[in-house]
Short mmCIF file of C-alpha atoms and ligand atoms in Angstrom, two decimals:
data_model
loop_
_atom_site.label_atom_id
_atom_site.label_comp_id
_atom_site.label_asym_id
_atom_site.label_seq_id
_atom_site.Cartn_x
_atom_site.Cartn_y
_atom_site.Cartn_z
CA UNK A 1 6.91 18.79 -4.59
CA UNK A 2 9.77 16.54 -3.68
CA UNK A 3 9.60 15.03 -0.20
CA UNK A 4 12.85 13.95 1.41
CA UNK A 5 12.90 11.72 4.44
CA UNK A 6 16.30 11.89 6.12
CA UNK A 7 17.17 9.27 8.69
CA UNK A 8 13.81 9.27 10.47
CA UNK A 9 13.81 7.74 13.91
CA UNK A 10 10.98 7.32 16.40
CA UNK A 11 10.45 5.29 19.53
CA UNK A 12 7.67 4.88 22.07
CA UNK A 13 9.21 4.27 25.47
CA UNK A 14 11.94 1.74 24.76
CA UNK A 15 10.23 0.39 21.62
CA UNK A 16 11.86 1.61 18.42
CA UNK A 17 9.13 1.91 15.78
CA UNK A 18 10.94 3.83 13.01
CA UNK A 19 14.61 2.97 12.88
CA UNK A 20 16.34 5.09 10.26
CA UNK A 21 14.27 5.75 7.17
CA UNK A 22 15.81 7.70 4.28
CA UNK A 23 13.98 8.08 0.98
CA UNK A 24 12.98 10.60 -1.67
CA UNK A 25 9.41 10.77 -2.89
CA UNK A 26 8.93 12.48 -6.25
CA UNK A 27 6.27 14.91 -7.41
CA UNK A 28 3.16 13.20 -8.71
CA UNK A 29 4.24 9.85 -7.38
CA UNK A 30 1.84 7.26 -5.97
CA UNK A 31 4.08 6.01 -3.18
CA UNK A 32 2.75 3.09 -1.15
CA UNK A 33 4.09 2.12 2.27
CA UNK A 34 3.34 -1.56 2.74
CA UNK A 35 3.81 -3.47 5.95
CA UNK A 36 2.06 -5.83 8.34
CA UNK A 37 -0.11 -4.55 11.14
CA UNK A 38 1.98 -2.95 13.88
CA UNK A 39 4.89 -2.19 11.53
CA UNK A 40 4.67 1.55 12.21
CA UNK A 41 2.83 2.72 9.08
CA UNK A 42 0.36 4.97 10.88
CA UNK A 43 3.14 6.35 13.06
CA UNK A 44 5.14 7.27 9.96
CA UNK A 45 2.17 9.04 8.35
CA UNK A 46 1.45 10.93 11.57
CA UNK A 47 5.08 12.03 11.59
CA UNK A 48 4.73 13.30 8.01
CA UNK A 49 1.54 15.13 8.94
CA UNK A 50 3.25 16.72 11.92
CA UNK A 51 0.90 15.13 14.47
CA UNK A 52 3.69 13.01 15.91
CA UNK A 53 7.16 14.31 16.76
CA UNK A 54 10.36 12.68 15.52
CA UNK A 55 13.14 11.67 17.91
CA UNK A 56 15.67 12.15 15.15
CA UNK A 57 15.86 12.94 11.44
CA UNK A 58 14.52 15.55 9.05
CA UNK A 59 11.66 16.01 6.65
CA UNK A 60 12.41 18.30 3.72
CA UNK A 61 9.62 19.38 1.37
CA UNK A 62 10.76 21.18 -1.77
CA UNK A 63 14.04 22.09 -0.14
CA UNK A 64 12.37 23.46 2.96
CA UNK A 65 12.87 21.86 6.38
CA UNK A 66 9.37 21.19 7.78
CA UNK A 67 10.50 18.89 10.60
CA UNK A 68 9.35 21.20 13.35
CA UNK A 69 6.31 22.72 11.64
CA UNK A 70 2.91 22.03 13.26
CA UNK A 71 0.28 20.17 11.16
CA UNK A 72 -1.65 23.31 10.17
CA UNK A 73 1.50 24.83 8.62
CA UNK A 74 2.34 21.76 6.51
CA UNK A 75 -0.61 21.95 4.12
CA UNK A 76 -1.02 18.18 3.84
CA UNK A 77 -4.27 16.27 3.41
CA UNK A 78 -4.71 13.21 5.54
CA UNK A 79 -7.40 10.56 5.06
CA UNK A 80 -7.62 8.15 7.95
CA UNK A 81 -8.79 4.57 8.10
CA UNK A 82 -11.59 5.51 10.44
CA UNK A 83 -12.70 8.70 8.77
CA UNK A 84 -15.36 10.58 10.68
CA UNK A 85 -17.83 12.76 8.82
CA UNK A 86 -19.94 15.28 10.69
CA UNK A 87 -23.18 13.30 10.96
CA UNK A 88 -25.57 16.22 11.30
CA UNK A 89 -24.38 17.94 8.12
CA UNK A 90 -24.96 17.43 4.42
CA UNK A 91 -22.25 16.17 2.11
CA UNK A 92 -21.74 19.74 0.88
CA UNK A 93 -21.28 21.17 4.36
CA UNK A 94 -18.87 18.39 5.30
CA UNK A 95 -16.64 19.22 2.36
CA UNK A 96 -17.01 22.97 2.88
CA UNK A 97 -16.04 22.75 6.53
CA UNK A 98 -12.23 22.98 6.22
CA UNK A 99 -12.64 25.87 3.77
CA UNK A 100 -14.98 27.80 6.06
CA UNK A 101 -12.47 27.27 8.85
CA UNK A 102 -10.00 29.10 6.64
CA UNK A 103 -12.50 31.91 6.00
CA UNK A 104 -12.64 31.25 2.30
CA UNK A 105 -15.22 33.27 0.34
CA UNK A 106 -18.54 31.61 -0.39
CA UNK A 107 -18.29 31.66 -4.18
CA UNK A 108 -14.74 30.31 -4.06
CA UNK A 109 -15.97 27.49 -1.80
CA UNK A 110 -18.74 26.72 -4.29
CA UNK A 111 -16.31 26.62 -7.18
CA UNK A 112 -13.94 24.28 -5.39
CA UNK A 113 -16.64 21.92 -4.21
CA UNK A 114 -18.06 21.75 -7.69
CA UNK A 115 -14.66 20.73 -9.06
CA UNK A 116 -13.98 18.14 -6.34
CA UNK A 117 -17.50 16.72 -6.51
CA UNK A 118 -17.11 16.24 -10.26
CA UNK A 119 -13.74 14.59 -9.75
CA UNK A 120 -15.13 12.21 -7.12
CA UNK A 121 -18.48 11.72 -8.87
CA UNK A 122 -20.56 12.79 -5.89
CA UNK A 123 -22.35 15.77 -7.42
CA UNK A 124 -25.75 14.15 -7.20
CA UNK A 125 -25.51 13.57 -3.45
CA UNK A 126 -24.07 16.95 -2.42
CA UNK A 127 -27.25 17.94 -0.61
CA UNK A 128 -27.96 14.61 1.07
CA UNK A 129 -27.33 14.16 4.78
CA UNK A 130 -24.15 12.04 5.17
CA UNK A 131 -26.15 9.51 7.21
CA UNK A 132 -28.28 8.74 4.13
CA UNK A 133 -25.47 7.73 1.73
CA UNK A 134 -23.66 4.40 1.32
CA UNK A 135 -20.34 3.47 2.91
CA UNK A 136 -18.56 3.83 -0.42
CA UNK A 137 -20.03 7.29 -0.90
CA UNK A 138 -19.06 8.30 2.64
CA UNK A 139 -15.52 7.27 1.84
CA UNK A 140 -15.52 9.55 -1.20
CA UNK A 141 -16.85 12.42 0.84
CA UNK A 142 -14.07 11.91 3.39
CA UNK A 143 -11.53 11.98 0.57
CA UNK A 144 -13.20 15.05 -0.94
CA UNK A 145 -13.06 16.86 2.39
CA UNK A 146 -9.38 16.05 2.78
CA UNK A 147 -8.32 17.12 -0.70
CA UNK A 148 -10.52 20.17 -1.24
CA UNK A 149 -7.87 22.49 0.20
CA UNK A 150 -5.28 21.92 -2.55
CA UNK A 151 -2.70 20.41 -0.26
CA UNK A 152 0.94 20.01 -1.22
CA UNK A 153 0.72 16.28 -0.72
CA UNK A 154 -1.72 13.62 0.35
CA UNK A 155 -1.41 11.11 3.16
CA UNK A 156 -3.81 8.18 3.09
CA UNK A 157 -3.95 5.64 5.90
CA UNK A 158 -5.68 2.45 4.71
CA UNK A 159 -8.58 4.55 3.43
CA UNK A 160 -10.32 1.64 1.71
CA UNK A 161 -10.13 -0.93 4.48
CA UNK A 162 -13.69 -0.30 5.67
CA UNK A 163 -15.16 -1.06 2.27
CA UNK A 164 -16.25 -4.54 1.23
CA UNK A 165 -14.16 -6.37 -1.34
CA UNK A 166 -16.16 -5.51 -4.46
CA UNK A 167 -16.47 -1.81 -3.70
CA UNK A 168 -12.82 -1.69 -2.67
CA UNK A 169 -11.78 -2.99 -6.05
CA UNK A 170 -13.52 -0.17 -7.96
CA UNK A 171 -12.47 2.38 -5.33
CA UNK A 172 -8.82 1.54 -6.05
CA UNK A 173 -9.24 2.38 -9.71
CA UNK A 174 -11.01 5.59 -8.79
CA UNK A 175 -8.25 6.64 -6.39
CA UNK A 176 -5.64 6.08 -9.03
CA UNK A 177 -7.64 8.18 -11.49
CA UNK A 178 -8.09 10.97 -8.93
CA UNK A 179 -4.38 10.98 -8.15
CA UNK A 180 -3.56 11.29 -11.86
CA UNK A 181 -6.06 14.09 -12.43
CA UNK A 182 -4.80 16.02 -9.41
CA UNK A 183 -1.23 15.19 -10.40
CA UNK A 184 -0.87 14.79 -6.65
CA UNK A 185 1.89 13.23 -4.60
CA UNK A 186 0.16 10.41 -2.73
CA UNK A 187 1.70 8.62 0.23
CA UNK A 188 -0.58 5.69 0.81
CA UNK A 189 -0.36 3.18 3.62
CA UNK A 190 -1.70 -0.36 3.48
CA UNK A 191 -1.10 -3.85 4.89
CA UNK A 192 -2.65 -5.34 1.75
CA UNK A 193 -0.01 -6.36 -0.78
CA UNK A 194 -2.60 -6.74 -3.53
CA UNK A 195 -3.72 -3.18 -3.00
CA UNK A 196 -0.12 -1.98 -2.96
CA UNK A 197 0.69 -3.85 -6.19
CA UNK A 198 -2.29 -2.42 -8.03
CA UNK A 199 -1.93 1.21 -6.91
CA UNK A 200 1.73 1.99 -6.49
CA UNK A 201 4.27 3.63 -8.74
CA UNK A 202 6.71 2.51 -6.06
CA UNK A 203 6.26 0.43 -2.94
CA UNK A 204 8.29 0.80 0.24
CA UNK A 205 8.12 -2.31 2.39
CA UNK A 206 8.19 -1.28 6.06
CA UNK A 207 9.57 -4.08 8.19
CA UNK A 208 11.26 -3.84 11.56
CA UNK A 209 11.40 -0.05 11.45
CA UNK A 210 13.11 0.34 8.08
CA UNK A 211 12.23 0.38 4.40
CA UNK A 212 13.52 -3.11 3.73
CA UNK A 213 13.02 -2.59 0.00
CA UNK A 214 11.76 0.25 -2.16
CA UNK A 215 10.90 -0.39 -5.77
CA UNK A 216 8.34 -0.77 -8.51
CA UNK A 217 5.73 -3.47 -7.84
CA UNK A 218 7.19 -5.75 -10.51
CA UNK A 219 10.71 -5.34 -9.06
CA UNK A 220 9.55 -6.46 -5.64
CA UNK A 221 7.75 -9.39 -7.17
CA UNK A 222 10.64 -10.43 -9.41
CA UNK A 223 13.58 -9.59 -7.17
CA UNK A 224 12.56 -9.54 -3.51
CA UNK A 225 15.61 -8.40 -1.56
CA UNK A 226 14.90 -10.76 1.32
CA UNK A 227 13.06 -14.02 1.87
CA UNK A 228 10.69 -12.13 4.12
CA UNK A 229 9.65 -9.84 1.26
CA UNK A 230 9.39 -12.79 -1.14
CA UNK A 231 6.91 -14.35 1.24
CA UNK A 232 5.03 -11.13 1.95
CA UNK A 233 4.60 -10.00 -1.68
CA UNK A 234 2.52 -12.00 -4.13
CA UNK A 235 -0.81 -13.78 -3.91
CA UNK A 236 1.11 -16.80 -2.71
CA UNK A 237 4.34 -16.67 -0.74
CA UNK A 238 7.51 -17.30 -2.73
CA UNK A 239 8.61 -20.96 -2.52
CA UNK A 240 11.98 -21.86 -1.04
CA UNK A 241 13.96 -25.04 -1.47
CA UNK A 242 17.49 -25.91 -0.38
CA UNK A 243 20.17 -25.14 -2.98
CA UNK A 244 21.20 -28.79 -2.91
CA UNK A 245 18.42 -29.61 -5.39
CA UNK A 246 20.40 -27.66 -7.99
CA UNK A 247 23.67 -28.98 -6.56
CA UNK A 248 24.58 -25.76 -4.77
CA UNK A 249 25.06 -25.93 -1.04
CA UNK A 250 24.77 -23.12 1.49
CA UNK A 251 22.02 -21.26 -0.35
CA UNK A 252 18.30 -21.48 -0.90
CA UNK A 253 16.46 -21.02 -4.16
CA UNK A 254 13.28 -18.97 -4.24
CA UNK A 255 10.65 -19.27 -6.95
CA UNK A 256 7.08 -18.19 -7.56
CA UNK A 257 4.32 -20.74 -8.25
CA UNK A 258 4.10 -19.17 -11.75
CA UNK A 259 7.75 -20.01 -12.30
CA UNK A 260 7.00 -23.75 -12.37
CA UNK A 261 5.79 -26.10 -15.09
CA UNK A 262 4.17 -29.48 -14.71
CA UNK A 263 6.43 -32.35 -15.72
CA UNK A 264 10.13 -32.46 -15.04
CA UNK A 265 12.82 -33.49 -12.64
CA UNK A 266 11.26 -32.61 -9.25
CA UNK A 267 8.60 -34.63 -7.48
CA UNK A 268 6.01 -33.70 -4.89
CA UNK A 269 2.83 -34.99 -3.28
CA UNK A 270 -0.31 -32.83 -3.48
CA UNK A 271 -1.50 -31.85 -0.01
CA UNK A 272 -4.17 -29.31 -0.91
CA UNK A 273 -5.51 -27.42 -3.89
CA UNK A 274 -6.67 -23.88 -4.50
CA UNK A 275 -8.42 -22.62 -7.63
CA UNK A 276 -8.18 -18.99 -8.68
CA UNK A 277 -10.32 -18.54 -11.77
CA UNK A 278 -8.96 -20.89 -14.42
CA UNK A 279 -5.73 -21.38 -12.57
CA UNK A 280 -5.03 -24.12 -10.09
CA UNK A 281 -2.41 -23.96 -7.38
CA UNK A 282 -1.17 -27.21 -5.94
CA UNK A 283 0.26 -27.16 -2.43
CA UNK A 284 2.83 -29.94 -2.49
CA UNK A 285 5.22 -31.63 -0.14
CA UNK A 286 8.67 -31.78 -1.72
CA UNK A 287 11.02 -33.74 0.54
CA UNK A 288 10.85 -31.76 3.80
CA UNK A 289 9.53 -28.54 2.25
CA UNK A 290 6.16 -27.26 1.14
CA UNK A 291 5.87 -25.55 -2.22
CA UNK A 292 3.03 -24.15 -4.31
CA UNK A 293 2.99 -25.16 -7.96
CA UNK A 294 1.03 -23.56 -10.77
CA UNK A 295 -1.16 -25.87 -12.80
CA UNK A 296 -3.86 -25.71 -15.43
CA UNK A 297 -4.73 -29.29 -14.76
CA UNK A 298 -6.79 -30.76 -11.92
CA UNK A 299 -5.19 -33.08 -9.40
CA UNK A 300 -6.38 -34.84 -6.28
CA UNK A 301 -4.94 -34.66 -2.83
CA UNK A 302 -2.37 -37.44 -2.50
CA UNK A 303 -1.44 -37.47 -6.19
CA UNK A 304 2.21 -37.37 -7.12
CA UNK A 305 3.20 -34.51 -9.43
CA UNK A 306 6.44 -33.88 -11.22
CA UNK A 307 7.43 -30.37 -12.07
CA UNK A 308 10.27 -28.21 -13.27
CA UNK A 309 11.39 -24.77 -12.15
CA UNK A 310 11.67 -22.33 -15.05
CA UNK A 311 13.15 -19.42 -13.08
CA UNK A 312 14.53 -18.97 -9.61
CA UNK A 313 16.48 -16.55 -7.42
CA UNK A 314 19.31 -17.45 -5.09
CA UNK A 315 19.21 -16.42 -1.44
CA UNK A 316 22.03 -16.65 1.05
CA UNK A 317 21.22 -16.18 4.72
CA UNK A 318 17.78 -14.93 3.73
CA UNK A 319 19.10 -12.24 1.40
CA UNK A 320 18.99 -12.10 -2.40
P1 ADP B 401 0.61 0.14 11.85
O1 ADP B 401 -0.12 1.37 11.44
O2 ADP B 401 1.65 -0.30 10.87
O3 ADP B 401 -0.29 -0.98 12.20
P2 ADP B 401 1.35 1.73 14.17
O4 ADP B 401 2.13 2.86 13.63
O5 ADP B 401 -0.07 2.01 14.53
O6 ADP B 401 1.44 0.48 13.19
O7 ADP B 401 2.06 1.17 15.46
C1 ADP B 401 3.41 0.74 15.47
C2 ADP B 401 3.81 0.32 16.87
O8 ADP B 401 3.85 1.47 17.72
C3 ADP B 401 2.83 -0.64 17.51
O9 ADP B 401 3.57 -1.56 18.27
C4 ADP B 401 1.99 0.24 18.39
O10 ADP B 401 1.52 -0.47 19.50
C5 ADP B 401 3.00 1.31 18.83
N1 ADP B 401 2.35 2.62 19.08
C6 ADP B 401 1.66 3.35 18.17
N2 ADP B 401 1.26 4.53 18.71
C7 ADP B 401 1.70 4.53 20.00
C8 ADP B 401 1.62 5.47 21.08
N3 ADP B 401 0.98 6.63 20.94
N4 ADP B 401 2.21 5.13 22.24
C9 ADP B 401 2.86 3.95 22.38
N5 ADP B 401 2.98 3.03 21.41
C10 ADP B 401 2.41 3.31 20.23
MG1 MG B 402 -2.16 1.71 11.07
#
């Protein structure tokens, strides 16, 4: 199930939201579309589902042009951010609903629900009313309902954003496992770079209507194509200093906090400190710039630190 996006273009009124997206998504791929709020992620998913019409471009699924097919003919599963379960039904009936709508036989419905419930580990709550189960369980039921039909691919719009941090963490692992077991093609939208990094086979960064970079998580982290992506990806934004500090004018050097070592030729003043587990990140003033330095050692605000840069990338006019 190869999905080809060919020069997709979409505007609302005079506002261009999707401005020429071309990409191929492979069978069985966990493809994450990452971008800030308002970037057009939901719009793009709605276009793929057939709910929203394109102004230009084509969507080809397995060689077949589906651009003008209505949603019910596309056989895609979509899980929304604000999933709505039918509150007066049991878990079982919620999942069965889309199958009943398709007049599937009762024993076939039972078989499918049994398989999906095992996959999602919700067998023990199948006969509970959906109002009596936890938020995390409701999320699973929503996913179960969306995927029970054996769709050709799966569209997920920030499906974990309503869960609290701890549950979200385990839910990520579960989603990844489900995707592997289904061998499904997942197109997953999020604004959370951490989530994208942990889930994706490949990430597409949606910025200003285009995929500014598409690559494996580690590629985006190591070689961000633009300064903007360097700042957007990573637990801390990439640091930038003028090229003059390495005696090169007209460029900037970008480096991660982890690409620094304490001691060395550069000097900064600690302005604030953040601890993440055993690691300490020092926010320092270096000449006119602010940079974050990785440290295992405690410092106080106002201390002077010297550091060296073990690895850096060169950017010219904001581009790698
Ligand atoms: P995201 O999901 O990345 O937060 P959206 O796709 O929801 O972004 O929205 C992208 C932009 O398109 C936003 O500026 C939003 O206001 C606008 N937009 C979305 N849907 C509509 C619509 N139906 N009519 C007009 N503008 C819309
Ligand atoms: Mg959205």
